[in-house]
Short mmCIF file of C-alpha atoms in Angstrom, two decimals:
data_model
loop_
_atom_site.label_atom_id
_atom_site.label_comp_id
_atom_site.label_asym_id
_atom_site.label_seq_id
_atom_site.Cartn_x
_atom_site.Cartn_y
_atom_site.Cartn_z
CA UNK A 1 -15.25 8.18 -13.78
CA UNK A 2 -16.89 9.49 -10.56
CA UNK A 3 -19.08 12.58 -10.46
CA UNK A 4 -18.40 15.46 -8.13
CA UNK A 5 -18.61 14.84 -4.34
CA UNK A 6 -17.33 16.34 -1.12
CA UNK A 7 -15.33 14.65 1.66
CA UNK A 8 -15.08 16.33 5.09
CA UNK A 9 -12.66 15.63 7.87
CA UNK A 10 -9.36 16.73 9.39
CA UNK A 11 -6.69 17.07 6.68
CA UNK A 12 -3.26 15.83 7.65
CA UNK A 13 -0.93 18.13 5.67
CA UNK A 14 2.20 16.03 5.81
CA UNK A 15 4.63 18.37 4.09
CA UNK A 16 3.58 21.46 6.00
CA UNK A 17 3.17 19.56 9.29
CA UNK A 18 -0.38 20.76 10.03
CA UNK A 19 -3.72 19.22 10.81
CA UNK A 20 -6.91 21.24 10.17
CA UNK A 21 -10.59 20.70 9.25
CA UNK A 22 -11.33 20.73 5.53
CA UNK A 23 -13.89 20.13 2.83
CA UNK A 24 -12.36 18.41 -0.17
CA UNK A 25 -14.10 18.74 -3.47
CA UNK A 26 -13.48 15.86 -5.92
CA UNK A 27 -14.66 15.87 -9.53
CA UNK A 28 -13.83 13.70 -12.54
CA UNK A 29 -11.38 11.72 -10.42
CA UNK A 30 -9.32 14.73 -9.39
CA UNK A 31 -8.95 17.06 -6.44
CA UNK A 32 -10.67 20.37 -7.28
CA UNK A 33 -9.87 22.18 -4.06
CA UNK A 34 -9.29 21.76 -0.34
CA UNK A 35 -11.14 24.43 1.70
CA UNK A 36 -10.22 24.93 5.35
CA UNK A 37 -13.39 25.20 7.40
CA UNK A 38 -14.19 25.95 11.01
CA UNK A 39 -15.15 22.40 11.92
CA UNK A 40 -15.32 18.92 10.36
CA UNK A 41 -15.97 15.36 11.52
CA UNK A 42 -13.41 13.85 13.81
CA UNK A 43 -11.72 11.70 11.21
CA UNK A 44 -8.47 12.16 9.30
CA UNK A 45 -7.69 12.49 5.60
CA UNK A 46 -4.31 12.10 3.91
CA UNK A 47 -2.74 10.52 0.75
CA UNK A 48 -3.04 6.79 0.43
CA UNK A 49 -0.44 4.28 1.61
CA UNK A 50 2.14 2.87 -0.82
CA UNK A 51 4.06 -0.39 -0.53
CA UNK A 52 7.46 0.66 -1.86
CA UNK A 53 8.59 -2.88 -2.75
CA UNK A 54 6.44 -5.96 -3.13
CA UNK A 55 6.20 -9.14 -5.13
CA UNK A 56 2.43 -9.46 -5.66
CA UNK A 57 2.91 -13.16 -6.45
CA UNK A 58 3.92 -13.89 -2.84
CA UNK A 59 0.39 -13.03 -1.73
CA UNK A 60 -0.67 -16.13 -3.75
CA UNK A 61 -3.18 -13.78 -5.36
CA UNK A 62 -3.43 -12.33 -8.87
CA UNK A 63 -3.09 -8.52 -8.90
CA UNK A 64 -6.77 -7.87 -9.12
CA UNK A 65 -7.44 -9.91 -5.96
CA UNK A 66 -4.43 -8.39 -4.15
CA UNK A 67 -6.03 -5.03 -4.84
CA UNK A 68 -9.34 -6.07 -3.25
CA UNK A 69 -7.54 -6.92 0.03
CA UNK A 70 -4.96 -4.20 0.13
CA UNK A 71 -7.38 -1.30 -0.35
CA UNK A 72 -9.18 -2.34 2.83
CA UNK A 73 -6.09 -1.04 4.67
CA UNK A 74 -5.69 2.16 2.75
CA UNK A 75 -3.09 1.01 0.23
CA UNK A 76 -3.67 2.80 -3.12
CA UNK A 77 -0.52 1.76 -4.97
CA UNK A 78 2.39 -0.64 -4.99
CA UNK A 79 5.88 -0.56 -6.46
CA UNK A 80 5.71 -4.14 -7.76
CA UNK A 81 8.55 -6.35 -9.00
CA UNK A 82 7.10 -9.21 -11.19
CA UNK A 83 10.36 -11.11 -10.65
CA UNK A 84 8.66 -14.32 -9.47
CA UNK A 85 6.35 -14.90 -12.40
CA UNK A 86 9.07 -13.71 -14.81
CA UNK A 87 11.33 -16.45 -13.56
CA UNK A 88 8.65 -18.96 -14.40
CA UNK A 89 6.97 -17.56 -17.53
CA UNK A 90 9.31 -14.77 -18.76
CA UNK A 91 7.89 -11.75 -20.53
CA UNK A 92 4.51 -13.45 -20.81
CA UNK A 93 4.35 -13.44 -17.04
CA UNK A 94 5.13 -9.72 -16.82
CA UNK A 95 2.44 -9.03 -19.39
CA UNK A 96 -0.05 -11.14 -17.37
CA UNK A 97 0.51 -9.05 -14.25
CA UNK A 98 0.19 -5.76 -16.02
CA UNK A 99 -2.99 -6.73 -17.93
CA UNK A 100 -4.67 -8.17 -14.84
CA UNK A 101 -3.72 -5.20 -12.69
CA UNK A 102 -5.00 -2.74 -15.26
CA UNK A 103 -8.50 -4.19 -14.88
CA UNK A 104 -8.83 -2.60 -11.45
CA UNK A 105 -8.68 0.99 -10.21
CA UNK A 106 -5.68 0.06 -8.04
CA UNK A 107 -2.35 1.62 -9.11
CA UNK A 108 0.26 -1.03 -9.76
CA UNK A 109 3.65 0.27 -10.85
CA UNK A 110 5.57 -2.68 -12.26
CA UNK A 111 9.29 -2.77 -12.82
CA UNK A 112 11.46 -4.69 -15.31
CA UNK A 113 12.80 -7.75 -13.45
CA UNK A 114 16.60 -7.45 -13.64
CA UNK A 115 17.59 -10.98 -12.58
CA UNK A 116 15.89 -13.67 -14.62
CA UNK A 117 17.24 -16.16 -13.83
CA UNK A 118 18.43 -14.85 -10.48
CA UNK A 119 21.58 -16.97 -10.69
CA UNK A 120 23.14 -19.56 -13.03
CA UNK A 121 23.16 -22.03 -10.07
CA UNK A 122 19.53 -23.05 -10.44
CA UNK A 123 17.05 -23.98 -13.19
CA UNK A 124 14.50 -21.25 -14.00
CA UNK A 125 11.75 -21.22 -16.52
CA UNK A 126 12.91 -18.20 -18.56
CA UNK A 127 15.70 -15.75 -19.41
CA UNK A 128 15.32 -11.97 -19.66
CA UNK A 129 18.50 -10.53 -21.13
CA UNK A 130 19.58 -6.93 -21.51
CA UNK A 131 17.83 -6.62 -24.89
CA UNK A 132 14.53 -7.71 -23.29
CA UNK A 133 15.13 -5.30 -20.41
CA UNK A 134 15.57 -2.49 -22.89
CA UNK A 135 12.24 -3.42 -24.52
CA UNK A 136 10.53 -3.49 -21.16
CA UNK A 137 12.00 -0.21 -19.90
CA UNK A 138 10.95 1.61 -23.03
CA UNK A 139 7.34 0.94 -22.09
CA UNK A 140 5.34 3.59 -20.28
CA UNK A 141 3.84 0.94 -18.00
CA UNK A 142 7.27 -0.25 -16.73
CA UNK A 143 8.52 2.28 -14.21
CA UNK A 144 11.94 1.19 -12.95
CA UNK A 145 14.61 -1.55 -13.09
CA UNK A 146 13.65 -3.94 -10.35
CA UNK A 147 15.97 -5.12 -7.62
CA UNK A 148 19.49 -5.82 -8.90
CA UNK A 149 20.15 -8.91 -6.83
CA UNK A 150 23.32 -9.74 -8.71
CA UNK A 151 25.51 -7.40 -6.67
CA UNK A 152 28.57 -9.48 -7.39
CA UNK A 153 27.91 -8.81 -11.07
CA UNK A 154 27.64 -5.09 -10.40
CA UNK A 155 30.92 -5.11 -8.52
CA UNK A 156 32.78 -7.22 -11.08
CA UNK A 157 31.47 -5.23 -14.02
CA UNK A 158 29.45 -8.03 -15.65
CA UNK A 159 28.57 -6.81 -19.14
CA UNK A 160 24.93 -7.89 -19.13
CA UNK A 161 24.39 -6.27 -15.71
CA UNK A 162 26.04 -3.03 -16.94
CA UNK A 163 23.79 -2.97 -20.00
CA UNK A 164 20.64 -3.37 -17.94
CA UNK A 165 21.62 -0.53 -15.60
CA UNK A 166 22.72 1.64 -18.52
CA UNK A 167 19.27 1.33 -20.12
CA UNK A 168 17.57 2.40 -16.92
CA UNK A 169 19.84 5.41 -16.62
CA UNK A 170 19.31 6.33 -20.28
CA UNK A 171 15.53 6.23 -19.87
CA UNK A 172 15.70 8.05 -16.56
CA UNK A 173 14.14 5.25 -14.55
CA UNK A 174 15.33 4.35 -10.99
CA UNK A 175 17.28 1.17 -10.27
CA UNK A 176 16.35 -0.78 -7.16
CA UNK A 177 19.12 -2.37 -5.17
CA UNK A 178 19.34 -5.66 -3.24
CA UNK A 179 22.53 -6.14 -1.29
CA UNK A 180 22.00 -7.88 2.11
CA UNK A 181 24.97 -7.25 4.42
CA UNK A 182 26.98 -5.27 1.90
CA UNK A 183 28.88 -2.43 3.57
CA UNK A 184 32.09 -0.49 3.26
CA UNK A 185 33.89 0.09 -0.03
CA UNK A 186 31.79 -2.54 -1.81
CA UNK A 187 28.56 -0.85 -0.81
CA UNK A 188 29.87 2.47 -2.00
CA UNK A 189 30.86 0.96 -5.37
CA UNK A 190 27.44 -0.71 -5.69
CA UNK A 191 25.56 2.50 -4.98
CA UNK A 192 27.73 4.55 -7.34
CA UNK A 193 26.83 2.10 -10.09
CA UNK A 194 23.25 3.37 -9.91
CA UNK A 195 21.50 1.52 -7.14
CA UNK A 196 19.02 3.94 -5.48
CA UNK A 197 17.21 1.81 -2.85
CA UNK A 198 17.73 -1.21 -0.65
CA UNK A 199 15.02 -3.25 1.11
CA UNK A 200 17.36 -6.00 2.35
CA UNK A 201 18.96 -4.25 5.32
CA UNK A 202 18.84 -6.40 8.46
CA UNK A 203 20.93 -4.38 10.90
CA UNK A 204 20.70 -0.71 11.78
CA UNK A 205 24.37 0.00 11.12
CA UNK A 206 24.16 -1.49 7.69
CA UNK A 207 21.12 0.63 6.81
CA UNK A 208 22.71 3.75 8.34
CA UNK A 209 25.83 3.23 6.21
CA UNK A 210 23.79 2.88 3.01
CA UNK A 211 21.58 5.85 3.84
CA UNK A 212 24.64 7.98 4.45
CA UNK A 213 25.85 7.06 0.94
CA UNK A 214 22.53 8.35 -0.41
CA UNK A 215 20.37 5.25 -0.69
CA UNK A 216 16.64 5.23 0.07
CA UNK A 217 16.04 2.53 2.70
CA UNK A 218 12.78 0.54 2.43
CA UNK A 219 12.07 -0.84 5.84
CA UNK A 220 10.66 -4.29 5.27
CA UNK A 221 8.05 -6.11 7.31
CA UNK A 222 6.67 -9.05 5.46
CA UNK A 223 5.23 -12.41 6.39
CA UNK A 224 8.64 -13.98 6.98
CA UNK A 225 11.32 -11.26 6.84
CA UNK A 226 10.76 -8.75 9.58
CA UNK A 227 13.20 -5.87 9.95
CA UNK A 228 10.96 -3.04 11.25
CA UNK A 229 12.09 -3.13 14.87
CA UNK A 230 15.76 -3.24 13.93
CA UNK A 231 15.63 -0.36 11.45
CA UNK A 232 12.83 2.06 12.51
CA UNK A 233 15.14 4.37 14.44
CA UNK A 234 16.75 5.32 11.11
CA UNK A 235 13.59 7.41 10.48
CA UNK A 236 14.87 9.89 13.05
CA UNK A 237 18.14 10.27 11.26
CA UNK A 238 17.12 10.13 7.57
CA UNK A 239 13.39 11.00 7.49
CA UNK A 240 13.47 11.87 3.77
CA UNK A 241 15.17 8.59 2.75
CA UNK A 242 12.86 6.06 4.45
CA UNK A 243 10.06 4.09 2.84
CA UNK A 244 8.03 1.08 4.12
CA UNK A 245 7.51 -2.16 2.22
CA UNK A 246 6.35 -5.71 2.68
CA UNK A 247 8.40 -7.45 -0.06
CA UNK A 248 6.64 -10.79 0.45
CA UNK A 249 3.27 -10.99 2.17
CA UNK A 250 1.03 -14.02 2.39
CA UNK A 251 -2.74 -13.65 2.08
CA UNK A 252 -3.55 -14.22 5.73
CA UNK A 253 -1.39 -11.34 6.84
CA UNK A 254 -2.59 -9.14 3.99
CA UNK A 255 -6.15 -9.76 5.23
CA UNK A 256 -5.12 -8.43 8.61
CA UNK A 257 -3.30 -5.31 7.50
CA UNK A 258 -0.68 -3.75 5.27
CA UNK A 259 1.34 -0.48 5.40
CA UNK A 260 -1.19 0.94 7.84
CA UNK A 261 0.12 -1.51 10.46
CA UNK A 262 3.64 -0.13 10.10
CA UNK A 263 2.40 3.43 10.47
CA UNK A 264 0.66 2.46 13.71
CA UNK A 265 3.70 0.67 15.03
CA UNK A 266 6.01 3.55 14.22
CA UNK A 267 3.72 6.05 15.95
CA UNK A 268 3.43 3.79 19.03
CA UNK A 269 7.22 3.76 19.19
CA UNK A 270 7.11 7.54 19.48
CA UNK A 271 8.16 8.39 15.98
CA UNK A 272 7.16 11.74 14.51
CA UNK A 273 3.73 11.37 12.87
CA UNK A 274 4.55 13.53 9.88
CA UNK A 275 7.81 11.71 9.22
CA UNK A 276 6.05 8.37 9.46
CA UNK A 277 3.38 9.43 6.98
CA UNK A 278 6.04 10.92 4.67
CA UNK A 279 7.69 7.44 4.53
CA UNK A 280 4.30 5.74 3.97
CA UNK A 281 2.71 8.07 1.44
CA UNK A 282 5.05 10.58 -0.12
CA UNK A 283 8.68 9.44 -0.44
CA UNK A 284 7.84 6.46 -2.75
CA UNK A 285 5.78 8.81 -5.06
CA UNK A 286 8.67 11.24 -5.35
CA UNK A 287 11.44 8.63 -5.68
CA UNK A 288 9.74 6.60 -8.40
CA UNK A 289 7.89 9.57 -9.96
CA UNK A 290 4.61 7.71 -9.50
CA UNK A 291 1.34 8.96 -10.93
CA UNK A 292 -0.31 8.99 -7.46
CA UNK A 293 -2.10 12.03 -6.06
CA UNK A 294 -0.78 13.80 -2.94
CA UNK A 295 -4.01 15.68 -2.13
CA UNK A 296 -3.22 18.86 -4.02
CA UNK A 297 -5.51 20.64 -6.49
CA UNK A 298 -5.51 18.87 -9.90
CA UNK A 299 -3.97 15.73 -8.41
CA UNK A 300 -5.61 12.37 -8.91
CA UNK A 301 -7.98 11.84 -5.96
CA UNK A 302 -5.95 9.04 -4.28
CA UNK A 303 -6.54 9.37 -0.57
CA UNK A 304 -7.80 7.70 2.52
CA UNK A 305 -9.96 8.47 5.55
CA UNK A 306 -8.89 6.96 8.89
CA UNK A 307 -10.50 6.81 12.27
CA UNK A 308 -7.53 8.16 14.20
CA UNK A 309 -3.79 8.77 13.94
CA UNK A 310 -2.83 6.03 16.35
CA UNK A 311 -4.34 2.79 15.03
CA UNK A 312 -4.92 4.04 11.45
CA UNK A 313 -8.14 2.07 11.15
CA UNK A 314 -9.14 2.83 7.52
CA UNK A 315 -12.75 3.94 7.02
CA UNK A 316 -12.58 4.78 3.32
CA UNK A 317 -10.10 4.42 0.47
CA UNK A 318 -10.34 6.43 -2.77
CA UNK A 319 -8.38 5.85 -5.98
CA UNK A 320 -8.83 8.39 -8.79
CA UNK A 321 -11.97 9.58 -7.05
CA UNK A 322 -13.51 6.15 -6.84
CA UNK A 323 -14.49 4.73 -3.47
CA UNK A 324 -12.77 1.31 -3.57
CA UNK A 325 -13.15 0.26 0.05
CA UNK A 326 -15.30 1.25 2.95
CA UNK A 327 -15.30 0.09 6.59
CA UNK A 328 -13.67 -3.23 5.87
CA UNK A 329 -15.63 -4.02 2.69
CA UNK A 330 -14.09 -4.00 -0.81
CA UNK A 331 -15.83 -2.17 -3.67
CA UNK A 332 -13.58 -3.71 -6.30
CA UNK A 333 -15.19 -6.41 -8.47
CA UNK A 334 -13.37 -9.71 -9.21
CA UNK A 335 -11.68 -10.12 -12.54
CA UNK A 336 -11.54 -13.36 -14.60
CA UNK A 337 -8.30 -14.36 -16.27
CA UNK A 338 -6.83 -17.11 -18.43
CA UNK A 339 -4.24 -19.12 -16.45
CA UNK A 340 -0.62 -19.28 -17.61
CA UNK A 341 1.90 -21.77 -16.32
CA UNK A 342 5.24 -23.52 -16.95
CA UNK A 343 5.20 -26.92 -15.31
CA UNK A 344 6.81 -30.03 -16.79
CA UNK A 345 8.02 -32.72 -14.38
CA UNK A 346 7.20 -36.28 -13.46
CA UNK A 347 6.02 -37.65 -10.19
CA UNK A 348 8.68 -38.70 -7.71
CA UNK A 349 9.24 -41.79 -5.58
CA UNK A 350 10.44 -42.17 -2.00
CA UNK A 351 13.77 -43.55 -3.09
CA UNK A 352 14.45 -40.26 -5.03
CA UNK A 353 15.00 -38.58 -1.67
CA UNK A 354 17.70 -40.92 -0.38
CA UNK A 355 20.88 -39.25 0.87
CA UNK A 356 24.04 -41.34 1.29
CA UNK A 357 25.78 -40.88 4.62
CA UNK A 358 29.45 -40.19 3.72
CA UNK A 359 30.79 -40.17 7.27
CA UNK A 360 31.76 -37.31 9.51
CA UNK A 361 29.70 -34.24 10.22
CA UNK A 362 27.05 -32.92 7.87
CA UNK A 363 26.28 -29.36 6.87
CA UNK A 364 22.76 -28.45 8.05
CA UNK A 365 20.84 -25.42 6.90
CA UNK A 366 19.57 -23.57 9.95
CA UNK A 367 16.34 -21.71 9.13
CA UNK A 368 15.93 -18.48 11.18
CA UNK A 369 12.38 -17.51 12.02
CA UNK A 370 11.28 -14.18 10.50
CA UNK A 371 14.53 -13.91 8.48
CA UNK A 372 15.59 -14.66 4.87
CA UNK A 373 19.12 -15.44 5.97
CA UNK A 374 20.19 -18.82 7.30
CA UNK A 375 23.20 -20.06 9.24
CA UNK A 376 25.13 -23.32 9.08
CA UNK A 377 25.38 -26.08 11.55
CA UNK A 378 28.04 -28.82 11.38
CA UNK A 379 26.82 -31.87 13.22
CA UNK A 380 26.56 -35.61 13.33
CA UNK A 381 23.37 -36.99 11.75
CA UNK A 382 21.94 -40.51 12.10
CA UNK A 383 21.82 -43.13 9.34
CA UNK A 384 20.09 -46.36 8.51
CA UNK A 385 21.58 -48.84 6.07
CA UNK A 386 24.11 -46.17 5.03
CA UNK A 387 21.47 -43.56 4.30
CA UNK A 388 20.72 -40.40 6.29
CA UNK A 389 17.47 -40.34 8.24
CA UNK A 390 15.72 -37.50 10.10
CA UNK A 391 16.70 -36.77 13.66
CA UNK A 392 13.41 -35.63 15.26
CA UNK A 393 15.01 -35.08 18.69
CA UNK A 394 17.50 -32.55 17.24
CA UNK A 395 14.91 -31.27 14.74
CA UNK A 396 17.09 -32.14 11.70
CA UNK A 397 15.01 -33.03 8.69
CA UNK A 398 15.55 -33.69 4.98
CA UNK A 399 14.84 -30.94 2.55
CA UNK A 400 14.72 -31.36 -1.25
CA UNK A 401 14.33 -29.17 -4.36
CA UNK A 402 12.87 -30.76 -7.55
CA UNK A 403 13.27 -29.17 -10.95
CA UNK A 404 9.73 -28.39 -12.20
CA UNK A 405 10.80 -27.40 -15.70
CA UNK A 406 12.46 -30.61 -16.93
CA UNK A 407 11.12 -34.11 -16.54
CA UNK A 408 13.12 -37.00 -14.93
CA UNK A 409 15.33 -34.61 -12.93
CA UNK A 410 16.82 -36.06 -9.71
CA UNK A 411 15.86 -34.03 -6.61
CA UNK A 412 18.67 -32.25 -4.79
CA UNK A 413 18.60 -33.38 -1.17
CA UNK A 414 20.11 -31.72 1.95
CA UNK A 415 19.37 -31.22 5.64
CA UNK A 416 17.54 -28.46 7.47
CA UNK A 417 16.93 -27.51 11.14
CA UNK A 418 14.23 -25.51 12.91
CA UNK A 419 11.12 -26.59 11.00
CA UNK A 420 10.08 -28.72 13.94
CA UNK A 421 7.96 -31.32 12.10
CA UNK A 422 7.34 -34.42 14.15
CA UNK A 423 5.61 -36.29 11.31
CA UNK A 424 4.59 -35.72 7.71
CA UNK A 425 5.89 -33.17 5.26
CA UNK A 426 5.14 -29.79 3.69
CA UNK A 427 5.85 -28.66 0.14
CA UNK A 428 5.57 -25.68 -2.15
CA UNK A 429 5.97 -24.63 -5.78
CA UNK A 430 6.67 -21.15 -4.45
CA UNK A 431 10.50 -21.40 -3.96
CA UNK A 432 12.41 -18.22 -4.56
CA UNK A 433 13.72 -17.35 -7.04
CA UNK A 434 13.26 -20.00 -9.69
CA UNK A 435 10.14 -21.57 -8.12
CA UNK A 436 11.10 -25.21 -8.39
CA UNK A 437 9.33 -27.60 -5.98
CA UNK A 438 10.66 -27.54 -2.46
CA UNK A 439 9.74 -30.06 0.31
CA UNK A 440 10.78 -30.74 3.87
CA UNK A 441 9.66 -33.79 5.84
CA UNK A 442 10.30 -36.41 8.39
CA UNK A 443 10.59 -39.33 5.92
CA UNK A 444 11.25 -39.97 2.24
CA UNK A 445 7.76 -41.39 1.86
CA UNK A 446 6.07 -38.30 3.25
CA UNK A 447 8.23 -35.95 1.15
CA UNK A 448 7.29 -37.88 -2.00
CA UNK A 449 3.61 -37.56 -1.14
CA UNK A 450 3.89 -33.81 -0.51
CA UNK A 451 5.78 -33.29 -3.77
CA UNK A 452 3.40 -35.34 -5.86
CA UNK A 453 0.40 -33.37 -4.62
CA UNK A 454 2.02 -30.29 -6.06
CA UNK A 455 2.92 -32.07 -9.32
CA UNK A 456 -0.62 -33.32 -9.76
CA UNK A 457 -1.97 -29.79 -9.40
CA UNK A 458 0.83 -28.20 -11.44
CA UNK A 459 1.57 -25.93 -8.53
CA UNK A 460 0.51 -25.33 -4.95
CA UNK A 461 1.19 -25.63 -1.29
CA UNK A 462 0.87 -29.10 0.26
CA UNK A 463 0.86 -30.73 3.65
CA UNK A 464 0.66 -34.44 4.45
CA UNK A 465 0.54 -36.34 7.73
CA UNK A 466 0.47 -40.07 8.33
CA UNK A 467 -3.20 -40.35 7.29
CA UNK A 468 -4.29 -37.28 5.31
CA UNK A 469 -3.09 -34.90 2.60
CA UNK A 470 -4.14 -31.37 1.64
CA UNK A 471 -3.17 -28.93 -1.15
CA UNK A 472 -3.90 -25.32 -1.97
CA UNK A 473 -3.72 -25.18 -5.73
CA UNK A 474 -1.87 -22.38 -7.47
CA UNK A 475 -2.67 -22.79 -11.15
CA UNK A 476 -1.31 -19.35 -12.20
CA UNK A 477 2.41 -20.11 -12.82
CA UNK A 478 2.38 -22.38 -9.78
CA UNK A 479 2.52 -19.11 -7.78
CA UNK A 480 -0.96 -17.67 -7.58
CA UNK A 481 -4.63 -18.71 -7.32
CA UNK A 482 -7.22 -16.97 -9.44
CA UNK A 483 -9.90 -17.61 -6.78
CA UNK A 484 -11.50 -14.95 -4.55
CA UNK A 485 -8.73 -13.41 -2.42
CA UNK A 486 -10.73 -13.71 0.79
CA UNK A 487 -11.29 -17.45 0.11
CA UNK A 488 -7.62 -18.01 -0.68
CA UNK A 489 -6.68 -16.24 2.59
CA UNK A 490 -8.97 -18.58 4.51
CA UNK A 491 -7.57 -21.66 2.74
CA UNK A 492 -4.06 -20.47 3.42
CA UNK A 493 -4.87 -20.03 7.11
CA UNK A 494 -6.18 -23.61 7.13
CA UNK A 495 -3.12 -25.13 5.50
CA UNK A 496 -0.77 -23.06 7.68
CA UNK A 497 -2.56 -24.46 10.75
CA UNK A 498 -2.21 -28.02 9.41
CA UNK A 499 1.56 -27.49 8.94
CA UNK A 500 1.85 -26.27 12.54
CA UNK A 501 -0.16 -29.25 13.73
CA UNK A 502 2.79 -31.37 12.46
CA UNK A 503 4.91 -29.58 14.98
CA UNK A 504 6.24 -26.64 12.91
CA UNK A 505 6.99 -23.71 15.23
CA UNK A 506 7.92 -21.18 12.50
CA UNK A 507 5.71 -18.08 12.32
CA UNK A 508 5.23 -18.53 8.57
CA UNK A 509 6.25 -22.13 7.57
CA UNK A 510 5.57 -21.83 3.84
CA UNK A 511 7.17 -18.46 3.40
CA UNK A 512 10.25 -19.62 5.33
CA UNK A 513 10.30 -22.80 3.24
CA UNK A 514 10.29 -20.81 0.01
CA UNK A 515 13.36 -18.88 1.09
CA UNK A 516 15.41 -22.05 1.67
CA UNK A 517 16.00 -21.97 -2.13
CA UNK A 518 16.89 -18.25 -2.27
CA UNK A 519 20.54 -18.36 -3.33
CA UNK A 520 21.10 -14.62 -3.33
CA UNK A 521 20.63 -14.41 0.47
CA UNK A 522 23.33 -15.85 2.78
CA UNK A 523 24.45 -18.17 4.15
CA UNK A 524 23.60 -21.62 2.82
CA UNK A 525 20.65 -22.65 0.66
CA UNK A 526 19.46 -25.38 -1.67
CA UNK A 527 18.78 -25.27 -5.41
CA UNK A 528 17.62 -28.00 -7.74
CA UNK A 529 21.32 -28.41 -8.59
CA UNK A 530 22.56 -28.90 -5.05
CA UNK A 531 23.61 -27.33 -1.77
CA UNK A 532 24.89 -23.80 -2.23
CA UNK A 533 27.27 -21.60 -0.29
CA UNK A 534 25.81 -18.14 -0.77
CA UNK A 535 28.80 -16.39 0.78
CA UNK A 536 31.26 -17.77 -1.76
CA UNK A 537 28.72 -18.32 -4.62
CA UNK A 538 29.70 -21.92 -5.06
CA UNK A 539 28.20 -25.34 -4.60
CA UNK A 540 29.17 -27.37 -1.54
CA UNK A 541 28.55 -30.88 -0.27
CA UNK A 542 26.39 -31.98 2.61
CA UNK A 543 29.38 -33.93 3.89
CA UNK A 544 32.91 -32.49 3.75
CA UNK A 545 34.79 -29.41 4.73
CA UNK A 546 35.08 -27.26 1.62
CA UNK A 547 36.15 -23.68 1.77
CA UNK A 548 33.48 -21.32 3.05
CA UNK A 549 31.54 -23.52 5.39
#
């Protein structure tokens, strides 16, 4: 615990909408007092930033390394859903995240993952039922029921879903929502069932409707899904109901910035400074009842010092009175850990990716840059010897998902547009939500090479071209590296560049690739069991005209 010290600067009193020079006395990790003085250095002090919804796993970093990067940008806490590792390793995965996070000063507030598996239409590595949810929610280090993605189950009164929500209510812990595109009577029913937040809003009218019904709206700006510009005007209408989050953020973009970037963008758009900082620093604390200080006497000394109130360049970050980052340098030491994983599949061959051409038009998944949603294209696709081949001119490639939990499973193969590859393939064992292996490529041979690199490493991101192959290993559950976060960020930047050298024009190729298996987000996706119509929650064929698509 730190000894007594003084911090001087201009205090941004968010709740009273004032800025004035102060001397802040900190002792034993707490705020002793804030004394207004006649003058102070021209720098600004206010409570630390909070990411109101994030999957730490998507940074490809273990929690302790995430903390070393995030604190550089003034983030002192996260509301973290360990959904990804739970779908791979179950309760052992949740325990891993909590234990590793507790070895740093950073404040991780983990939730009980509500949807493991996310759906019954894919193969996951674990099941967390309502009894296990009850066990988790009774823990003091589990702070909420994480995003209830099974909104159809909520609306239909699914018994397991009802039990999970009931436990959260009984223990007075918030329930996070997840209902992209849900409006009208169904949204009202969903919210009345207990959902208190939504980070999945894409359109302003949707977010406005949910906010009017009482929801907190977490405006998301991650590495792939970017909704800030569409939703930020809601801050003017519902300033007490807005939070900011990243949801999924890769290490390269975390190295560049975090919630501080959203504060700067909001201010540049002319939004009220105090409302912006309320969304960044206060609303998450109050909504989730977080043990994070708000710069009041006897609070934990969780605060930041920034250079100005325009760019929010962070000079110092303090957590419980400990200086954890200063002028772009972390003060948090690395933590060693014992890897956990769940990986049991055989290598694949090129012929495993063959797709028979059945005649007529094919359904093609259209990836949308910077979005989780997809659209569907019905089009003619070329064939050779009765089998579908890639159409590089139209940018239509094969995509496949391989079950990583059971050996000798046949890959599910479909078609995708907008990845832009002109040769080679990319692959990943980060494939939401069940994290099977997902690959996209210009030929069956290249797809097999990309998949086998991941299988050999029991997890990772891969890229292959006609001559070379590269992999970023992710030995923690096939989701995270235990290496130095700054090194992982550099390695990720390198492999991202290599993917784009193949012709990929997507802003974040690997993040977008991972969402092509995300069945709870419309419109059409691919699981290890086949092509899936997310609007009707049913499997569909690549060829044919079934209901829904």
